[in-house]
Amino acid sequence: MTETVTTPTPHPEYPMARAAGCPFDPPPALREQQGGEPSRVSLWDGSSPWLITRYDQVRALLGDPRISAAPERPGYPHRDAGSRARSLTRHTFITMDDPEHARLRRMVTAPFAIKRVEVMRPAIQRIVDDLLDRMLAGPGPADLVEAFALPLPSLVICELLGVPYERHDFFQKQTKILVRRNGDPQEVVAASEALVDYLQELLADKLAEPGDDILSDLAVRRVATGELTSREAAEMGALLLAAGHEATANMIALGTVALLRHPDQLALLRDSDHPKRVAATVEELLRYLTIVHSGRLRVASEDIEIGGVTIRAGDGVICATDIANRDPDVFPDPDRLDVTRDARRHVAFGFGVHQCLGQPLARVELQVVYSTLYRRIPTLALAAGVDQLRFKHDGVIYGVYDLPVTW
């Protein structure tokens, strides 16, 4: 009798590719996993972490203290060789667990509190208007990324941190290397170290002549007192600088593409300047686009029972927030952009103790942008077909590299 040998079914590779012609939707292969129980996927290094796609399970795991964000733990699902190399040289609170995570995060929480950020709204409005004035006075078509989407959050985070905006070419270049998928490990580490070295120099300047900014506060209250080393403070500053401009810039540009491709939804926004409609539009775009499209990466520190499976201690976990935000059990007709929807429960900023520190600032920036851009330029239009746009499929954060627009 012949023995039958069963070949194990290979796990799907992650991350998965988006479909051609569907730049706003999650990958079809990821959609096939949607609604199912946790399942294994295959990463670049041959590891097979658990993929979590259901909204309720994503929230449950991101809020579970038995799930660790520390990349040095065995089993952590590193995104690529570059991010793994970087994690060995740079440590910030977003890759730590409590109580150390909470202790360090509290040092920079106050400037991003909702009330503090709301005070900045008039200043952000002036920056938006100034940038649009310059773009409108210049030649067209214009690149909305270069003229508007990237300078706005860069100017804002530079003001908050106390970083000279004149160095924006430098820090934006390093950040682009850091958020690229499959980057060369040596280049990634070099870019990370360049940012940290620069921030350490700034911290020394702030210690000698402090100002009213986050870096000055870290230098005087944390470094000078011995609570933080200069490098620890610089790593914290580098994190805030990179995250503070890259994600918002991509949301501004990609959100504009989405609205221009959905003129009925843009009309609803343009015809109403009510703050609640603007805020609802921002939340829906955050849900619909979910630009952090490589999942939230974690590793189990203890055994966890969820969805009928046991995630063992040491198993990697990928919480796919992009497909969780398209869960029909939570967001009816989830593939439709609907600016009248109440999308506030989305997980675009993550969930739990590690959810995005800067989300109040990002929300205000986006609200000012979406309430101003299409009112100031009612004839704004794409100057190239969507199929001609260069989408950031190779980025940790999704967006467009450039956005030619006309009016």
Coordinates of C-alpha atoms in Angstrom, one line a residue:
M1 CA 0.0 0.0 0.0
T2 CA 1.4 3.4 -1.0
E3 CA 1.7 5.9 1.8
T4 CA 0.2 9.3 1.0
V5 CA 2.4 12.3 2.0
T6 CA 0.6 15.5 2.6
T7 CA 2.5 18.7 1.8
P8 CA 1.7 21.5 4.3
T9 CA -0.1 24.4 2.7
P10 CA 2.3 27.4 2.6
H11 CA 1.3 30.4 4.6
P12 CA 0.3 33.5 2.5
E13 CA 3.1 36.0 2.2
Y14 CA 2.8 39.2 4.1
P15 CA 2.6 42.1 3.3
M16 CA 0.3 41.5 0.4
A17 CA 0.0 43.5 -2.8
R18 CA -2.8 45.9 -3.6
A19 CA -4.8 45.3 -6.7
A20 CA -4.0 47.4 -9.8
G21 CA -6.5 50.2 -10.2
C22 CA -7.6 50.0 -6.6
P23 CA -5.2 52.3 -4.8
F24 CA -7.5 53.0 -1.8
D25 CA -8.5 49.4 -0.9
P26 CA -6.5 46.9 1.1
P27 CA -5.0 44.0 -0.8
P28 CA -7.4 41.3 -2.2
A29 CA -5.4 38.5 -0.5
L30 CA -5.8 40.4 2.8
R31 CA -9.5 40.7 2.2
E32 CA -9.7 37.0 1.9
Q33 CA -8.5 36.7 5.4
Q34 CA -11.0 39.2 6.7
G35 CA -13.5 38.0 9.2
G36 CA -11.7 34.7 9.7
E37 CA -10.0 33.6 12.9
P38 CA -6.3 34.3 13.4
S39 CA -4.1 32.6 10.8
R40 CA -0.4 32.3 10.0
V41 CA 1.4 34.3 7.4
S42 CA 4.9 34.1 6.1
L43 CA 7.4 37.0 6.4
W44 CA 10.6 37.8 4.5
D45 CA 12.8 35.9 7.0
G46 CA 10.7 32.7 6.9
S47 CA 9.0 33.4 10.2
S48 CA 5.2 32.8 10.5
P49 CA 3.5 35.2 12.9
W50 CA -0.2 35.3 13.5
L51 CA -2.3 37.7 11.3
I52 CA -5.3 39.3 13.0
T53 CA -7.9 40.9 10.8
R54 CA -11.1 41.2 12.8
Y55 CA -11.8 44.6 14.3
D56 CA -12.7 43.2 17.7
Q57 CA -9.7 40.9 17.9
V58 CA -7.3 43.7 16.8
R59 CA -8.6 45.9 19.6
A60 CA -8.5 43.1 22.1
L61 CA -4.9 42.2 21.4
L62 CA -3.6 45.8 21.1
G63 CA -5.1 46.5 24.5
D64 CA -3.8 43.2 26.1
P65 CA -0.7 43.7 28.3
R66 CA 0.4 40.1 27.4
I67 CA 1.2 41.5 23.9
S68 CA 4.6 43.1 23.8
A69 CA 5.9 45.9 21.4
A70 CA 9.5 45.2 22.2
P71 CA 11.4 44.2 19.0
E72 CA 14.3 42.6 20.9
R73 CA 12.0 39.8 22.1
P74 CA 12.5 36.5 20.3
G75 CA 9.6 35.9 17.9
Y76 CA 9.0 39.6 17.2
P77 CA 7.8 39.9 13.5
H78 CA 10.4 42.4 12.1
R79 CA 9.1 44.1 9.0
D80 CA 12.3 43.7 7.1
A81 CA 16.1 43.4 7.6
G82 CA 16.4 47.2 7.8
S83 CA 13.9 47.6 10.6
R84 CA 15.5 44.7 12.5
A85 CA 18.9 46.3 12.3
R86 CA 17.5 49.6 13.4
S87 CA 15.8 48.1 16.4
L88 CA 19.2 46.9 17.7
T89 CA 20.6 50.4 17.8
R90 CA 17.7 52.7 18.6
H91 CA 15.2 52.4 21.4
T92 CA 12.2 54.6 22.0
F93 CA 9.1 54.3 24.1
I94 CA 7.0 53.0 21.2
T95 CA 9.1 49.9 21.2
M96 CA 8.9 49.4 25.0
D97 CA 6.4 47.9 27.4
D98 CA 5.0 49.4 30.6
P99 CA 6.1 50.5 33.0
E100 CA 9.2 51.9 31.1
H101 CA 7.0 52.9 28.1
A102 CA 4.6 54.9 30.3
R103 CA 7.4 56.6 32.2
L104 CA 9.1 57.9 29.0
R105 CA 5.9 58.7 27.2
R106 CA 4.7 60.9 30.0
M107 CA 7.7 63.1 29.5
V108 CA 6.4 64.3 26.1
T109 CA 2.6 63.9 26.5
A110 CA 1.6 67.4 27.6
P111 CA 2.4 69.3 24.3
F112 CA 0.2 66.9 22.4
A113 CA -2.8 67.1 24.8
I114 CA -6.1 68.1 23.1
K115 CA -6.4 71.5 24.9
R116 CA -2.8 72.4 24.1
V117 CA -3.2 71.4 20.5
E118 CA -6.4 73.4 20.1
V119 CA -4.6 76.5 21.1
M120 CA -2.4 76.0 18.1
R121 CA -5.3 75.9 15.6
P122 CA -5.0 79.6 14.6
A123 CA -1.2 79.3 14.0
I124 CA -1.8 76.1 11.9
Q125 CA -4.4 78.0 9.9
R126 CA -1.9 80.8 9.2
I127 CA 0.6 78.3 8.0
V128 CA -2.0 76.6 5.7
D129 CA -3.0 80.0 4.2
D130 CA 0.6 81.1 3.7
L131 CA 1.5 77.9 1.9
L132 CA -1.6 78.0 -0.3
D133 CA -0.9 81.7 -1.1
R134 CA 2.6 80.7 -2.3
M135 CA 1.3 77.8 -4.3
L136 CA -1.4 79.8 -6.0
A137 CA 1.0 82.6 -6.8
G138 CA 3.4 80.1 -8.5
P139 CA 3.1 78.2 -11.8
G140 CA 0.7 75.4 -12.3
P141 CA 0.5 72.5 -12.3
A142 CA 2.0 72.2 -8.9
D143 CA 3.1 69.3 -6.8
L144 CA 0.8 69.4 -3.8
V145 CA 3.2 67.2 -1.8
E146 CA 6.2 69.5 -2.2
A147 CA 4.2 72.8 -2.1
F148 CA 1.8 72.0 0.7
A149 CA 1.3 68.5 2.2
L150 CA 4.9 68.0 3.3
P151 CA 5.8 71.6 4.5
L152 CA 2.7 72.0 6.7
P153 CA 3.3 69.2 9.2
S154 CA 7.1 69.8 9.0
L155 CA 6.7 73.4 10.0
V156 CA 4.3 72.6 12.8
I157 CA 6.5 69.8 14.3
C158 CA 9.6 71.9 14.0
E159 CA 8.0 74.7 15.9
L160 CA 6.8 72.3 18.7
L161 CA 10.2 70.6 19.0
G162 CA 12.4 73.6 18.5
V163 CA 14.1 72.2 15.3
P164 CA 15.1 74.8 12.7
Y165 CA 12.9 74.3 9.7
E166 CA 15.9 75.3 7.5
R167 CA 17.1 71.7 8.1
H168 CA 14.0 70.1 6.6
D169 CA 15.8 68.7 3.6
F170 CA 18.1 66.8 5.9
F171 CA 15.5 65.3 8.3
Q172 CA 13.0 64.6 5.5
K173 CA 15.7 62.7 3.6
Q174 CA 16.6 60.5 6.6
T175 CA 12.9 59.9 7.4
K176 CA 12.3 58.7 3.8
I177 CA 15.0 56.1 4.3
L178 CA 13.5 55.0 7.6
V179 CA 10.0 54.5 6.3
R180 CA 10.9 52.6 3.2
R181 CA 10.2 48.9 3.1
N182 CA 13.1 46.5 2.5
G183 CA 15.7 49.2 2.9
D184 CA 19.3 48.4 3.1
P185 CA 20.1 47.7 6.8
Q186 CA 23.3 49.8 6.7
E187 CA 21.5 52.7 5.1
V188 CA 18.6 52.5 7.6
V189 CA 21.0 52.4 10.6
A190 CA 23.0 55.3 9.1
A191 CA 19.9 57.4 8.6
S192 CA 18.7 56.6 12.1
E193 CA 22.1 57.5 13.6
A194 CA 22.3 60.7 11.6
L195 CA 19.0 61.9 13.0
V196 CA 20.0 61.0 16.6
D197 CA 23.4 62.7 16.2
Y198 CA 21.7 65.9 14.9
L199 CA 19.2 65.9 17.8
Q200 CA 22.0 65.4 20.3
E201 CA 23.7 68.5 18.9
L202 CA 20.4 70.5 19.2
L203 CA 19.9 69.3 22.8
A204 CA 23.3 70.6 23.7
D205 CA 22.4 74.0 22.2
K206 CA 19.1 74.0 24.1
L207 CA 20.8 73.2 27.3
A208 CA 23.0 76.3 26.8
E209 CA 20.1 78.5 25.6
P210 CA 16.7 76.9 26.3
G211 CA 13.6 78.0 24.6
D212 CA 9.9 77.2 24.8
D213 CA 9.9 73.9 23.0
I214 CA 10.0 70.1 23.6
L215 CA 13.7 69.7 23.1
S216 CA 14.5 72.5 25.6
D217 CA 12.2 70.9 28.1
L218 CA 13.9 67.5 27.6
A219 CA 17.4 69.1 27.9
V220 CA 16.7 71.1 31.0
R221 CA 14.3 68.9 32.9
R222 CA 15.5 65.4 31.9
V223 CA 19.0 65.4 30.6
A224 CA 20.5 68.0 32.9
T225 CA 19.0 66.2 35.9
G226 CA 20.3 62.8 34.8
E227 CA 16.8 61.4 34.3
L228 CA 17.7 60.7 30.6
T229 CA 20.9 60.4 28.8
S230 CA 21.5 62.8 25.9
R231 CA 21.1 59.9 23.5
E232 CA 17.8 58.8 25.0
A233 CA 16.4 62.3 24.7
A234 CA 17.7 62.5 21.2
E235 CA 16.1 59.2 20.2
M236 CA 12.8 60.5 21.6
G237 CA 13.2 63.7 19.7
A238 CA 14.0 61.9 16.5
L239 CA 10.9 59.7 16.8
L240 CA 8.7 62.8 17.3
L241 CA 10.3 64.6 14.4
A242 CA 10.0 61.8 11.9
A243 CA 6.5 60.7 13.0
G244 CA 5.3 64.3 13.3
H245 CA 5.6 65.1 9.6
E246 CA 5.6 61.9 7.6
A247 CA 2.2 60.4 8.4
T248 CA 0.3 63.7 8.3
A249 CA 1.9 64.7 5.0
N250 CA 0.8 61.4 3.4
M251 CA -2.8 61.7 4.8
I252 CA -3.1 65.2 3.3
A253 CA -2.0 64.1 -0.1
L254 CA -3.7 60.7 -0.2
G255 CA -6.9 62.2 1.3
T256 CA -6.9 64.8 -1.5
V257 CA -6.7 62.1 -4.1
A258 CA -9.5 60.2 -2.5
L259 CA -11.8 63.2 -2.3
L260 CA -11.1 64.3 -5.8
R261 CA -12.0 60.7 -6.9
H262 CA -15.2 60.9 -4.9
P263 CA -16.7 64.3 -6.0
D264 CA -20.0 63.6 -4.3
Q265 CA -18.2 63.3 -0.9
L266 CA -16.0 66.3 -1.6
A267 CA -19.2 68.3 -2.4
L268 CA -20.7 67.4 1.0
L269 CA -17.5 68.6 2.7
R270 CA -17.2 71.8 0.5
D271 CA -20.9 72.7 1.0
S272 CA -20.6 72.6 4.8
D273 CA -18.0 74.4 6.8
H274 CA -19.5 73.1 10.0
P275 CA -16.7 71.8 12.3
K276 CA -18.6 68.6 13.0
R277 CA -18.8 67.8 9.3
V278 CA -15.1 68.6 8.8
A279 CA -14.2 66.4 11.8
A280 CA -16.3 63.6 10.6
T281 CA -14.6 63.8 7.2
V282 CA -11.2 63.5 8.8
E283 CA -12.2 60.4 10.8
E284 CA -13.7 58.7 7.8
L285 CA -10.6 59.4 5.7
L286 CA -8.4 58.0 8.5
R287 CA -10.6 54.9 8.5
Y288 CA -10.9 54.5 4.8
L289 CA -7.2 55.0 4.0
T290 CA -5.5 53.6 7.1
I291 CA -2.0 54.7 5.8
V292 CA -0.1 52.5 8.3
H293 CA -0.7 49.6 6.0
S294 CA 2.0 47.1 7.3
G295 CA 0.1 46.2 10.5
R296 CA 0.9 46.8 14.1
L297 CA 3.7 44.4 15.0
R298 CA 3.7 42.6 18.4
V299 CA 4.9 39.5 20.1
A300 CA 3.1 37.4 22.8
S301 CA 4.8 37.4 26.2
E302 CA 2.3 34.8 27.5
D303 CA -0.1 32.3 26.0
I304 CA -3.3 34.0 24.8
E305 CA -6.6 32.4 23.7
I306 CA -8.4 34.3 21.1
G307 CA -10.7 33.5 18.2
G308 CA -10.5 29.7 18.9
V309 CA -6.7 29.6 18.6
T310 CA -3.9 29.7 21.2
I311 CA -1.2 32.3 20.5
R312 CA 1.8 30.9 22.4
A313 CA 4.4 33.0 24.2
G314 CA 7.0 34.0 21.7
D315 CA 4.6 33.9 18.7
G316 CA 4.7 37.0 16.6
V317 CA 1.5 38.9 16.0
I318 CA 0.5 41.3 13.2
C319 CA -2.7 43.3 13.9
A320 CA -3.8 44.4 10.4
T321 CA -5.5 47.7 11.3
D322 CA -6.2 48.5 7.6
I323 CA -8.5 45.6 7.1
A324 CA -9.9 45.9 10.6
N325 CA -11.1 49.3 9.6
R326 CA -13.0 47.7 6.7
D327 CA -14.8 45.2 9.1
P328 CA -18.5 45.2 8.0
D329 CA -19.6 44.2 11.5
V330 CA -18.4 47.6 12.7
F331 CA -18.6 49.8 9.6
P332 CA -21.5 49.0 7.3
D333 CA -20.6 49.1 3.6
P334 CA -17.0 49.6 4.7
D335 CA -15.5 50.0 1.2
R336 CA -17.6 53.1 0.5
L337 CA -16.1 56.5 1.4
D338 CA -18.9 58.2 3.4
V339 CA -18.0 61.5 5.1
T340 CA -21.4 61.4 6.9
R341 CA -20.4 58.2 8.7
D342 CA -19.5 58.1 12.4
A343 CA -16.1 56.6 12.0
R344 CA -14.6 57.6 15.3
R345 CA -14.1 54.0 16.4
H346 CA -11.5 53.4 13.8
V347 CA -8.1 52.0 14.7
A348 CA -6.0 54.0 12.3
F349 CA -4.0 55.4 15.2
G350 CA -3.7 52.0 16.8
F351 CA -5.3 51.1 20.1
G352 CA -4.3 50.6 23.7
V353 CA -1.3 52.2 25.5
H354 CA 0.7 52.4 22.3
Q355 CA -1.8 54.3 20.3
C356 CA -0.4 57.3 18.5
L357 CA 0.8 60.1 20.9
G358 CA 0.4 62.8 18.2
Q359 CA -3.2 62.0 17.1
P360 CA -4.7 65.2 18.6
L361 CA -2.2 67.3 16.6
A362 CA -2.7 65.2 13.4
R363 CA -6.5 65.7 13.7
V364 CA -6.3 69.4 14.1
E365 CA -3.9 69.7 11.1
L366 CA -6.1 67.6 8.9
Q367 CA -9.3 69.5 10.0
V368 CA -7.7 72.8 9.1
V369 CA -6.4 71.4 5.8
Y370 CA -9.7 69.8 4.7
S371 CA -11.8 72.9 5.7
T372 CA -9.4 75.2 3.8
L373 CA -7.9 73.6 0.8
Y374 CA -11.1 72.9 -1.2
R375 CA -12.7 76.2 -0.2
R376 CA -9.7 78.2 -1.2
I377 CA -9.3 76.3 -4.4
P378 CA -12.7 75.1 -5.5
T379 CA -11.5 74.1 -8.9
L380 CA -8.6 71.9 -7.6
A381 CA -8.1 68.9 -9.9
L382 CA -5.6 66.2 -10.6
A383 CA -3.1 67.1 -13.3
A384 CA -2.5 63.4 -14.0
G385 CA -4.5 60.3 -14.1
V386 CA -4.7 58.2 -10.9
D387 CA -3.0 55.4 -12.9
Q388 CA 0.0 57.7 -13.4
L389 CA 0.5 58.6 -9.7
R390 CA 3.4 57.0 -7.8
F391 CA 1.8 55.3 -4.8
K392 CA 4.0 54.3 -1.9
H393 CA 3.5 50.6 -2.2
D394 CA 7.1 50.2 -0.9
G395 CA 6.6 52.4 2.2
V396 CA 5.7 51.6 5.7
I397 CA 3.3 54.5 5.5
Y398 CA 1.1 54.6 2.4
G399 CA 0.7 57.7 0.3
V400 CA 1.9 59.3 -3.0
Y401 CA 5.4 60.4 -3.8
D402 CA 4.1 63.4 -5.6
L403 CA 0.7 64.8 -6.5
P404 CA 0.5 67.1 -9.6
V405 CA -2.6 69.3 -9.3
T406 CA -4.1 72.2 -11.3
W407 CA -6.9 74.7 -10.7

